[in-house]
Amino acid sequence: MPSYSAPVDDTLFLLKDVFGYDRYADLPGFSDAPLDLVEAILREGGKFAEEVLQPLNQSGDRQGCVRNEDGTVTTPDGFRKAYQAFCENGWGTLAAHPDYGGQGLPHTLATVVNEFASSANMAFAMYPGLTAGAVAALTTHASEDLKKTFLPNMIAGTWTGTMNLTEPHCGTDLGLIRTKAVPQADGSYRITGTKIFISAGEHDLAENIIHLVLARIEGAPEGTKGISLFVVPRNQVASDGTAGDANGVSCGSIEHKMGIHGNATCVMNFDDATGWLVGEENKGLKAMFIMMNEARLGVAVQGLSQSEVAYQNAVTYAKDRLQGRSLTGPKSPDKPADPIIVHPDVRRTLMSIRAFNEAARALVIWTALHGDVSHRSDDEKSRQFSDDMMGLMTPVLKGVLTDTGFANAVNAQQMYGGHGYIGEWGMEQFVRDARIAMIYEGANGIQALDLVGRKLPANGGRAVMSFFNEVNTFLKENKDDKELAAFTGPLKKAMDDLQAATMWFMNNAMKNPDNAGAGSTDYMHLFGLTALGYMWARMALTIKAKLAEDAGGKADWFENKLAFGTFFMERTLPETSAHLARISSGSDTMMSVGADAF
């Protein structure tokens, strides 16, 4: 039976010591959440994940969701009770707007709690996670009447939310959408069409499900310029604000899929369903991108979460499993064999995963803090910089954390040998669940193209140059610190590779766009590795300062962190050179072969 322990202490170290949480105390929300309250929230969030959500993960996967004859969907045993507890404890209200029932606390805290929940039970965490994205889109773009109608119940969890983009004939190319919206005299619209792959599209957890739907108003322009966003409840909203009669929204089927069995992935049919326009006509993508970016950051966290829980279980197994003897002599002479943790290659695998997890968590929190600054600061310069970092890092986080998170889940499974392939140990579920994160909310190849084609040149390259400046300033400030050289040296080499790759695109992508496409995935991972290296360098700087002081009785804890960080700089970060070499090879060879040669 797999287990999970929320990394609360690691998270508090990042918030308090590495990123200086107290520096944000003057921002709205942060002033209401001092560090002692933050610690209490995270410890309770971790406890909820460990004790309520994790025990349902494996059973929920095995049981899955069931579509009933009347089109309703039943979630796995225990999910309804757990969701009720989730709502009663206010976990969905943490970062939501106080005007509609939220606590207004930093979104960073909600992001951390989401990691704990996703590690414990990724399928379950998707239900409130999608609702949070829908709440963000409505909060930003909906009229005040729509906000008052939908947000209080959604924030409370009485109602949940979804996003409906994909149709049977189109995925990424949303300009091909056929779902239509017909205006009515009362200002509403009649929505008709079919959407597929709709996570949490139908279930029995909440009284109502609020769908955000992309559709084309009759007579609208073709392509993405003619797409509008609508809020379409499963049940009409009654005069007293409760869920009323059915609204022409139904689940046609649920997908039988590789993983996340505890989440209902639905085909949704809209048959003259009543909906209301969110934002402006024909500008639905702009509104939906609020939710999509929220979702992409959430999916990045899913990549980390499955890497973390798989790692934890692999470590437990490696310490218990007896197999062979250490190459340098028996380490457990009183036993018939040594635990496999003594073998260098086992340690290589486990250290690679752990070193990634710690840096990835730091990068998520660093980005989430920038997200809070971009929305809460009254300093225009700070808001712009943080907004630039959010936009730049979203595709990097989504692509790199989910690609690597899946690979790490596979490598953790490998620690078990044949037992990893057997369902009872739980490792194969982590692999299956992690796989979807590379696909949905924009497949990772699309994230790479977004990074290279949109984010790099945006505003004359302002965001990427700001990131370069931050890292290079850190390197300059610490170049004479010999104790930090094991971190600053490899980071400087990675930065040189990243800047060289960026310059190569500037010189070669304009004249031949295939060069950008051919190198985009390598660039995304080069960028991600460099950012993770920067996180480790910042952690190392903090740790060395702690060790130079009293270290609060945690010297061994800090020394162990340094060892994992050093491993990352020695063994993982040098991969940036391979990415640069592949980028620099261009697209000529891969584009020279005709389609019939494949």
CSV table of N, CA and C in Angstrom, one decimal, residues 6-15 308 354 358 361 365 554 557 561:
chain,number,residue,atom,x,y,z
A,6,ALA,N,3.3,14.9,3.4
A,6,ALA,CA,3.4,16.2,2.8
A,6,ALA,C,4.7,16.9,3.2
A,7,PRO,N,5.5,17.5,2.2
A,7,PRO,CA,6.8,18.1,2.5
A,7,PRO,C,6.6,19.5,3.1
A,8,VAL,N,6.0,19.6,4.3
A,8,VAL,CA,5.7,20.9,4.8
A,8,VAL,C,6.9,21.7,5.2
A,9,ASP,N,7.9,21.0,5.9
A,9,ASP,CA,9.1,21.7,6.3
A,9,ASP,C,9.9,22.2,5.1
A,10,ASP,N,10.0,21.4,4.0
A,10,ASP,CA,10.7,21.9,2.8
A,10,ASP,C,10.0,23.2,2.3
A,11,THR,N,8.7,23.2,2.3
A,11,THR,CA,8.0,24.3,1.8
A,11,THR,C,8.2,25.5,2.6
A,12,LEU,N,8.1,25.3,3.9
A,12,LEU,CA,8.3,26.5,4.9
A,12,LEU,C,9.7,27.1,4.7
A,13,PHE,N,10.7,26.2,4.5
A,13,PHE,CA,12.1,26.7,4.3
A,13,PHE,C,12.1,27.6,3.1
A,14,LEU,N,11.4,27.2,2.0
A,14,LEU,CA,11.4,28.0,0.8
A,14,LEU,C,10.7,29.3,1.0
A,15,LEU,N,9.5,29.3,1.6
A,15,LEU,CA,8.8,30.5,1.8
A,15,LEU,C,9.5,31.5,2.8
A,308,GLU,N,7.0,13.6,-6.7
A,308,GLU,CA,7.2,13.5,-5.2
A,308,GLU,C,6.7,12.3,-4.6
A,354,ARG,N,14.9,13.4,-6.3
A,354,ARG,CA,14.8,14.3,-5.2
A,354,ARG,C,15.4,15.6,-5.5
A,358,GLU,N,13.0,19.1,-5.3
A,358,GLU,CA,13.2,20.3,-4.5
A,358,GLU,C,13.3,21.6,-5.3
A,361,ARG,N,9.8,22.5,-6.8
A,361,ARG,CA,9.0,23.1,-5.8
A,361,ARG,C,9.4,24.6,-5.6
A,365,ILE,N,7.0,27.9,-6.3
A,365,ILE,CA,6.7,28.9,-5.3
A,365,ILE,C,7.2,30.2,-5.8
A,554,LYS,N,19.4,22.1,13.0
A,554,LYS,CA,19.0,21.3,11.8
A,554,LYS,C,20.2,21.2,10.8
A,557,TRP,N,20.1,18.4,8.4
A,557,TRP,CA,19.0,18.6,7.4
A,557,TRP,C,19.5,19.5,6.3
A,561,LYS,N,20.5,18.7,2.2
A,561,LYS,CA,19.9,19.5,1.1
A,561,LYS,C,21.1,19.9,0.2
